[in-house]
Amino acid sequence: MATPQLHLIGEIKSAKNFESNRLFCKWEFKYGKHLTVIDGNTEGETFEEEKPDKETAFYFDHPFDIHFKVESMRGWPKVVVEVWEVADDGKYFIAGYGTGTIPCSPGSHNIEIKCWRPKDQTWYGYLRESLLGVRSELATKEMLLSSMERNLFESETTGSITVDIGIIAKDFELYGIKLS
Amino acid sequence: MERLEEDLSLGTSEEYKDDEKSIFSEDANIDNPHEYSKHENLQTYEPKRQPHSFFYLGVSGQIDSGEFNNRDGIAIKYDIVKGNRWKLVKGEETGISQHGFRNQGASKRIVWNFPFEVIYSSTNVKEWPQIVLYGSGKDFRGREVIEFYGSVHVPTAPGRHTRYVRLFQPVTSSIFGKFLGWIKGNPASYKDAPNLIAKGEGREVTRVQSGGLIKITFQITQRNLEKYGYKTTSSDD
């Protein structure tokens, strides 16, 4: 019998409400062990884009076209984004982490991934960041995907990333699965 | 009247009268790859059987308008890029619009209203078509120079869709490079443009600045995708 197949076709569209004027985004599709990628890149980095102050959003329009073979409903794909900003002296700092779940139902969707970054909220941490330029990053990225304990650090909200995605599903009804 | 184009019609009324015809009737024109009989159109999806015909994707729409920050007199060229399994049945895959200038009033909008219509046939959904846009203007000496690039996937669900595409310009890292580009009429441009833009490869080492925002309206129709088992939309028919 035919194995169900899933196609994810779309773009990493835009980044909104970030403070910086120079940004790029590293994106990756994470999926469980019962899904196999047949074709397409599941990770990439967008352009480094600089924008003038008066515009409100960055538009990356980074295309992706991924073909999965699906053997279990556990481990449906998620998209993990890391947004990096470039300071004036050329150093890279993290501007946000975010995770978005890919919808199950076929059709055109627009998902918005709201991002956060770790930030020490004490006055001591604030001085370190503004005077010395010390910024925090995550050491282990697995906590972005799982619901394991996040060690109670502090974070602040930054902007959001939008992803335009079209989902084409094949043969899920043969196994009795209703996706929509 | 003789039909000179390929006949994609669903069959004439004479075929409905005879119920004992087999699927492959004798007078079927097997040489025409788009020929199939109405029997296959009525069959339900059977995963083990390879369909006799292709599925079709009709993409029509227009490049409506755009807004550029400080540029005027832009012509849009489009190119439809797809995988090698997709075959063009009808339509033009590339086209160049007129040079549009904005109204002298306060609005920054340039309107082209440039239509496109293509029909593709394929057997697999992967490497879905994308529209790659190039924006070109005339430089100070009157030469036509491509300055802006952008791309978007054709929407996968049937129906009417509006997409906003950003056109971006690559940035040279040195001021001298920018000056040379301005003099020679050859600003920083991409050597391998369709791959870089449509496939998204090699983007991590390039820097861009935003150019303009283009509005495109799509009207997507699909035929026979369900015979291949593909579900592209959640709404029931």
Coordinates of C-alpha atoms in Angstrom, one line a residue:
Chain A
M1 CA 0.0 0.0 0.0
A2 CA 1.1 3.5 -0.6
T3 CA 2.8 5.3 2.3
P4 CA 1.4 8.7 3.1
Q5 CA 3.4 11.6 1.7
L6 CA 3.6 15.2 2.7
H7 CA 4.8 18.2 0.7
L8 CA 5.6 21.5 2.4
I9 CA 5.9 24.3 -0.2
G10 CA 6.3 27.9 0.8
E11 CA 8.5 30.7 2.0
I12 CA 10.0 32.1 5.1
K13 CA 8.3 35.3 4.5
S14 CA 9.1 38.2 6.8
A15 CA 10.4 39.4 10.1
K16 CA 8.4 42.1 12.0
N17 CA 8.8 44.2 15.0
F18 CA 12.5 43.5 15.7
E19 CA 14.5 46.5 16.9
S20 CA 17.5 46.1 14.7
N21 CA 18.0 47.2 11.1
R22 CA 20.2 44.4 10.0
L23 CA 18.9 40.9 10.4
F24 CA 19.1 37.4 9.1
C25 CA 17.3 34.2 10.0
K26 CA 18.5 30.6 10.4
W27 CA 15.6 28.2 9.9
E28 CA 15.3 24.5 10.2
F29 CA 12.5 22.0 9.9
K30 CA 12.6 19.4 12.7
Y31 CA 10.7 16.2 12.4
G32 CA 10.4 12.9 14.3
K33 CA 12.1 9.7 13.5
H34 CA 9.2 8.3 11.6
L35 CA 9.3 10.9 8.9
T36 CA 11.9 10.6 6.1
V37 CA 12.9 13.4 3.8
I38 CA 12.8 12.4 0.2
D39 CA 13.7 15.7 -1.4
G40 CA 14.4 19.3 -0.5
N41 CA 16.4 21.2 2.0
T42 CA 15.2 21.2 5.5
E43 CA 17.4 24.0 6.8
G44 CA 19.0 27.1 5.6
E45 CA 19.9 30.7 6.2
T46 CA 18.3 33.7 4.7
F47 CA 19.9 36.8 3.3
E48 CA 21.4 39.3 5.6
E49 CA 19.1 42.2 5.0
E50 CA 19.5 45.8 5.9
K51 CA 16.5 48.1 5.9
P52 CA 16.0 51.8 6.3
D53 CA 14.5 53.0 9.5
K54 CA 11.1 54.0 8.2
E55 CA 10.1 50.5 7.1
T56 CA 8.6 48.2 9.6
A57 CA 9.4 44.7 8.3
F58 CA 12.1 42.7 6.7
Y59 CA 11.0 40.4 3.8
F60 CA 13.2 37.4 3.3
D61 CA 11.0 35.3 0.9
H62 CA 13.3 32.3 1.4
P63 CA 11.7 29.4 -0.5
F64 CA 11.5 25.8 0.6
D65 CA 10.0 22.7 -1.0
I66 CA 10.3 19.6 1.1
H67 CA 8.9 16.1 0.4
F68 CA 8.4 13.8 3.3
K69 CA 7.4 10.2 3.6
V70 CA 5.2 9.9 6.7
E71 CA 5.0 6.7 8.7
S72 CA 3.6 7.9 11.9
M73 CA 1.6 11.0 13.1
R74 CA 4.1 11.5 15.9
G75 CA 6.8 13.9 15.0
W76 CA 4.9 16.1 12.7
P77 CA 7.3 18.8 11.4
K78 CA 8.0 22.0 13.3
V79 CA 10.0 24.9 12.1
V80 CA 12.6 26.3 14.4
V81 CA 14.0 29.8 13.7
E82 CA 16.9 31.7 15.1
V83 CA 17.0 35.3 14.3
W84 CA 20.4 37.0 14.4
E85 CA 21.0 40.7 14.3
V86 CA 24.2 42.4 13.2
A87 CA 25.5 45.3 15.2
D88 CA 27.2 48.3 13.7
D89 CA 30.6 46.8 14.3
G90 CA 29.7 43.6 12.5
K91 CA 29.2 41.4 15.5
Y92 CA 26.3 38.9 15.5
F93 CA 23.9 38.8 18.4
I94 CA 20.9 36.6 18.8
A95 CA 17.7 38.6 18.3
G96 CA 15.2 35.8 19.0
Y97 CA 14.4 32.1 19.1
G98 CA 11.1 30.7 18.0
T99 CA 9.3 27.5 17.2
G100 CA 6.3 27.1 15.0
T101 CA 4.1 24.0 14.4
I102 CA 3.3 23.2 10.9
P103 CA -0.5 22.8 10.4
C104 CA -1.9 19.4 9.5
S105 CA -4.6 20.4 7.1
P106 CA -3.9 20.7 3.4
G107 CA -4.1 24.2 1.9
S108 CA -2.5 27.5 2.2
H109 CA -1.6 28.7 5.6
N110 CA 0.2 31.7 7.1
I111 CA 1.8 31.1 10.5
E112 CA 3.3 33.7 12.7
I113 CA 6.2 32.6 15.0
K114 CA 6.6 34.9 17.9
C115 CA 10.2 35.1 19.1
W116 CA 11.9 35.6 22.5
R117 CA 15.5 35.8 23.6
P118 CA 17.2 35.2 26.9
K119 CA 17.8 38.3 28.9
D120 CA 18.9 38.9 32.4
Q121 CA 16.3 41.2 34.0
T122 CA 18.3 42.2 37.0
W123 CA 20.0 45.7 37.1
Y124 CA 23.4 44.0 37.2
G125 CA 22.6 42.1 34.0
Y126 CA 21.3 45.3 32.4
L127 CA 24.6 47.1 33.1
R128 CA 26.6 44.2 31.7
E129 CA 24.6 44.3 28.5
S130 CA 24.7 48.0 27.9
L131 CA 28.2 48.8 29.0
L132 CA 30.1 45.6 28.1
G133 CA 27.9 44.4 25.3
V134 CA 27.6 40.9 26.8
R135 CA 24.5 39.2 25.4
S136 CA 23.1 35.8 26.3
E137 CA 22.6 32.9 23.9
L138 CA 21.2 29.5 24.5
A139 CA 23.8 26.8 25.0
T140 CA 21.5 23.8 24.3
K141 CA 18.9 24.2 21.6
E142 CA 17.0 21.1 22.4
M143 CA 14.8 23.0 24.8
L144 CA 13.3 24.9 21.9
L145 CA 11.5 21.8 20.8
S146 CA 10.6 19.9 23.8
S147 CA 8.7 20.7 26.9
M148 CA 11.5 19.9 29.2
E149 CA 12.2 22.3 32.0
R150 CA 13.8 25.5 30.8
N151 CA 15.9 26.0 33.9
L152 CA 14.0 29.1 34.9
F153 CA 16.0 31.7 33.1
E154 CA 14.6 35.0 32.1
S155 CA 13.7 36.0 28.6
E156 CA 12.2 39.0 26.8
T157 CA 9.8 39.1 23.9
T158 CA 11.2 40.3 20.6
G159 CA 9.6 40.4 17.1
S160 CA 7.9 37.7 15.0
I161 CA 8.6 35.7 11.9
T162 CA 5.9 34.9 9.4
V163 CA 6.0 31.8 7.2
D164 CA 3.7 31.2 4.2
I165 CA 3.2 27.5 3.7
G166 CA 1.2 25.4 1.4
I167 CA 0.6 21.8 2.5
I168 CA -0.2 19.0 0.1
A169 CA -0.9 15.6 1.6
K170 CA -1.2 12.3 -0.2
D171 CA -2.8 9.0 0.8
F172 CA -3.6 9.8 4.4
E173 CA -7.2 8.7 4.0
L174 CA -6.1 5.2 3.1
Y175 CA -5.0 4.8 6.7
G176 CA -8.1 6.3 8.1
I177 CA -6.5 9.6 9.1
K178 CA -8.5 12.7 8.7
L179 CA -6.4 15.8 8.4
S180 CA -9.1 18.4 8.0
Chain B
M1 CA -14.2 25.2 -37.6
E2 CA -11.0 23.4 -37.3
R3 CA -9.3 23.4 -33.9
L4 CA -5.7 23.9 -34.4
E5 CA -4.7 23.8 -30.8
E6 CA -4.6 20.7 -28.6
D7 CA -8.0 19.6 -27.7
L8 CA -8.4 19.5 -23.9
S9 CA -12.1 19.1 -24.0
L10 CA -13.9 16.6 -21.8
G11 CA -15.5 14.7 -24.6
T12 CA -18.4 15.2 -26.9
S13 CA -22.0 14.1 -26.3
E14 CA -21.7 11.1 -28.7
E15 CA -19.4 9.3 -26.3
Y16 CA -21.9 9.2 -23.5
K17 CA -24.4 7.1 -25.6
D18 CA -22.3 4.0 -25.9
D19 CA -21.8 2.3 -22.5
E20 CA -19.8 -0.7 -23.7
K21 CA -16.7 1.1 -24.8
S22 CA -13.6 0.0 -23.0
I23 CA -11.3 2.5 -21.4
F24 CA -8.9 2.5 -24.3
S25 CA -11.1 2.9 -27.3
E26 CA -9.8 2.2 -30.7
D27 CA -10.2 5.7 -32.0
A28 CA -8.3 7.3 -29.0
N29 CA -5.4 9.3 -30.2
I30 CA -2.6 7.8 -28.1
D31 CA 0.0 10.1 -29.6
N32 CA -1.6 13.1 -28.0
P33 CA -0.3 13.0 -24.4
H34 CA -3.2 15.0 -23.1
E35 CA -5.9 12.6 -24.5
Y36 CA -7.9 10.6 -22.1
S37 CA -11.4 9.5 -22.0
K38 CA -14.2 10.5 -19.7
H39 CA -14.2 7.1 -18.0
E40 CA -11.0 7.9 -16.2
N41 CA -12.4 11.2 -15.1
L42 CA -15.2 9.5 -13.2
Q43 CA -13.2 6.8 -11.5
T44 CA -12.3 7.1 -7.8
Y45 CA -8.8 7.1 -6.5
E46 CA -7.1 3.7 -6.5
P47 CA -3.6 3.9 -5.0
K48 CA -2.2 0.9 -6.9
R49 CA -3.2 2.0 -10.3
Q50 CA -1.1 4.5 -12.2
P51 CA -3.4 7.0 -13.9
H52 CA -3.3 7.2 -17.6
S53 CA -3.1 10.9 -17.8
F54 CA -1.3 13.8 -16.2
F55 CA -2.7 16.2 -13.7
Y56 CA -2.9 19.9 -14.7
L57 CA -2.2 23.1 -12.8
G58 CA -3.6 26.3 -14.3
V59 CA -1.9 29.5 -13.0
S60 CA -3.3 32.7 -14.1
G61 CA -3.1 36.1 -12.6
Q62 CA -1.5 39.5 -13.0
I63 CA 1.3 41.5 -11.5
D64 CA -0.8 44.3 -10.2
S65 CA 1.3 47.1 -8.8
G66 CA 4.3 47.8 -6.7
E67 CA 5.9 50.4 -4.4
F68 CA 9.5 51.4 -4.6
N69 CA 11.2 53.6 -2.1
N70 CA 13.0 56.1 -4.3
R71 CA 12.9 54.6 -7.8
D72 CA 10.7 55.3 -10.8
G73 CA 10.4 53.8 -14.2
I74 CA 10.6 50.1 -13.4
A75 CA 9.7 47.3 -15.8
I76 CA 9.0 43.9 -14.4
K77 CA 10.2 40.7 -16.1
Y78 CA 8.8 37.4 -14.8
D79 CA 10.1 33.9 -15.2
I80 CA 8.3 30.8 -14.1
V81 CA 10.8 28.2 -12.7
K82 CA 9.8 24.7 -12.0
G83 CA 11.1 21.1 -11.7
N84 CA 11.9 19.1 -14.8
R85 CA 8.8 16.9 -14.4
W86 CA 6.5 19.8 -15.1
K87 CA 5.7 20.3 -18.7
L88 CA 4.3 23.5 -20.1
V89 CA 1.0 22.9 -21.9
K90 CA 0.0 26.4 -22.8
G91 CA 1.1 29.9 -22.1
E92 CA 4.3 31.9 -21.9
E93 CA 6.7 31.2 -19.2
T94 CA 8.4 34.6 -19.4
G95 CA 7.4 38.1 -20.2
I96 CA 8.4 41.7 -19.7
S97 CA 6.0 44.4 -18.8
Q98 CA 6.0 48.1 -19.7
H99 CA 8.1 50.7 -17.9
G100 CA 5.8 52.0 -15.3
F101 CA 6.0 55.5 -13.8
R102 CA 4.1 56.6 -10.8
N103 CA 1.5 59.3 -10.7
Q104 CA 2.8 62.7 -10.0
G105 CA 0.8 62.9 -6.8
A106 CA 1.9 61.7 -3.4
S107 CA 1.3 58.0 -4.0
K108 CA 4.4 55.8 -4.5
R109 CA 2.5 53.1 -6.3
I110 CA 3.5 52.0 -9.8
V111 CA 0.8 50.0 -11.6
W112 CA 1.6 47.6 -14.4
N113 CA -1.4 45.2 -14.4
F114 CA 0.6 42.7 -16.3
P115 CA -1.3 39.4 -16.9
F116 CA 0.2 35.9 -17.2
E117 CA -1.4 32.6 -17.8
V118 CA 0.2 29.2 -18.0
I119 CA -1.0 25.6 -17.8
Y120 CA 1.4 22.9 -16.6
S121 CA 1.0 19.2 -16.6
S122 CA 3.0 16.8 -14.4
T123 CA 2.9 13.5 -12.6
N124 CA 4.5 14.6 -9.3
V125 CA 3.9 17.5 -7.0
K126 CA 7.5 18.2 -6.0
E127 CA 9.5 21.2 -7.3
W128 CA 6.3 23.2 -7.4
P129 CA 6.5 26.2 -9.8
Q130 CA 7.8 29.5 -8.6
I131 CA 7.6 32.9 -10.2
V132 CA 10.9 34.8 -10.2
L133 CA 10.6 38.5 -10.8
Y134 CA 13.3 40.9 -12.1
G135 CA 12.9 44.6 -11.9
S136 CA 14.8 46.7 -14.4
G137 CA 15.2 50.3 -14.9
K138 CA 17.1 52.7 -17.1
D139 CA 20.2 54.2 -15.8
F140 CA 21.5 57.7 -16.3
R141 CA 22.7 56.8 -19.8
G142 CA 19.5 55.1 -20.9
R143 CA 20.8 51.5 -20.6
E144 CA 18.4 48.8 -19.3
V145 CA 19.8 47.4 -16.1
I146 CA 18.3 44.6 -14.0
E147 CA 18.5 45.8 -10.4
F148 CA 15.9 44.0 -8.4
Y149 CA 15.2 40.3 -7.8
G150 CA 12.4 38.5 -6.0
S151 CA 10.6 35.2 -6.1
V152 CA 7.5 33.5 -4.7
H153 CA 6.0 30.1 -4.9
V154 CA 2.8 29.7 -6.9
P155 CA 0.1 29.0 -4.3
T156 CA -0.8 25.4 -3.8
A157 CA -4.5 25.6 -3.0
P158 CA -7.0 26.3 -5.8
G159 CA -8.8 29.6 -5.7
R160 CA -7.8 33.3 -5.6
H161 CA -4.8 34.4 -3.7
T162 CA -2.9 37.7 -3.3
R163 CA 0.8 37.6 -2.6
Y164 CA 3.2 40.4 -1.7
V165 CA 6.7 39.8 -3.0
R166 CA 9.7 41.8 -1.8
L167 CA 12.2 42.8 -4.6
F168 CA 15.6 43.2 -3.2
Q169 CA 18.9 44.5 -4.4
P170 CA 22.3 42.9 -3.7
V171 CA 24.7 45.1 -1.8
T172 CA 28.3 45.5 -2.7
S173 CA 30.5 45.7 0.3
S174 CA 32.7 48.5 -0.9
I175 CA 32.0 52.0 -1.8
F176 CA 34.3 51.9 -4.7
G177 CA 32.5 48.9 -6.1
K178 CA 29.2 50.8 -5.9
F179 CA 30.8 53.7 -7.8
L180 CA 32.2 51.4 -10.5
G181 CA 28.8 49.8 -10.9
W182 CA 27.1 53.1 -11.3
I183 CA 29.6 54.2 -14.0
K184 CA 29.5 51.1 -16.0
G185 CA 25.8 50.6 -15.7
N186 CA 26.3 47.3 -14.1
P187 CA 25.4 47.3 -10.5
A188 CA 26.0 44.2 -8.3
S189 CA 24.1 41.5 -10.0
Y190 CA 23.8 37.8 -9.5
K191 CA 25.7 35.5 -11.8
D192 CA 23.5 32.5 -11.4
A193 CA 20.3 34.3 -10.9
P194 CA 17.6 31.6 -11.2
N195 CA 19.2 29.1 -8.9
L196 CA 20.1 31.6 -6.3
I197 CA 16.8 33.2 -6.2
A198 CA 14.4 30.4 -6.9
K199 CA 16.2 27.6 -5.0
G200 CA 17.5 29.7 -2.2
E201 CA 21.0 28.3 -2.3
G202 CA 23.9 30.4 -1.4
R203 CA 21.8 33.0 0.3
E204 CA 23.7 32.9 3.5
V205 CA 26.7 34.7 2.3
T206 CA 24.9 37.6 0.5
R207 CA 23.7 40.9 1.8
V208 CA 20.8 42.6 0.4
Q209 CA 18.8 45.8 0.8
S210 CA 15.1 46.1 0.2
G211 CA 13.9 47.6 -3.0
G212 CA 10.2 47.4 -3.4
L213 CA 7.1 45.5 -2.7
I214 CA 5.1 44.0 -5.5
K215 CA 1.5 42.8 -5.3
I216 CA 0.6 39.7 -7.4
T217 CA -2.9 38.2 -7.7
F218 CA -3.1 34.5 -8.5
Q219 CA -6.0 32.4 -9.7
I220 CA -5.2 28.7 -9.4
T221 CA -7.1 25.9 -10.9
Q222 CA -6.3 22.2 -10.7
R223 CA -7.4 19.2 -12.5
N224 CA -7.0 15.5 -11.7
L225 CA -4.8 16.1 -8.7
E226 CA -7.2 13.9 -6.6
K227 CA -6.8 11.1 -9.1
Y228 CA -3.2 11.0 -8.0
G229 CA -4.3 11.0 -4.4
Y230 CA -3.1 14.6 -3.6
K231 CA -5.1 16.8 -1.4
T232 CA -4.3 20.4 -1.7
T233 CA -7.2 22.0 0.1
S234 CA -9.3 21.3 3.2
S235 CA -12.6 22.3 1.8
D236 CA -14.9 19.5 0.7
D237 CA -16.3 19.6 -2.9

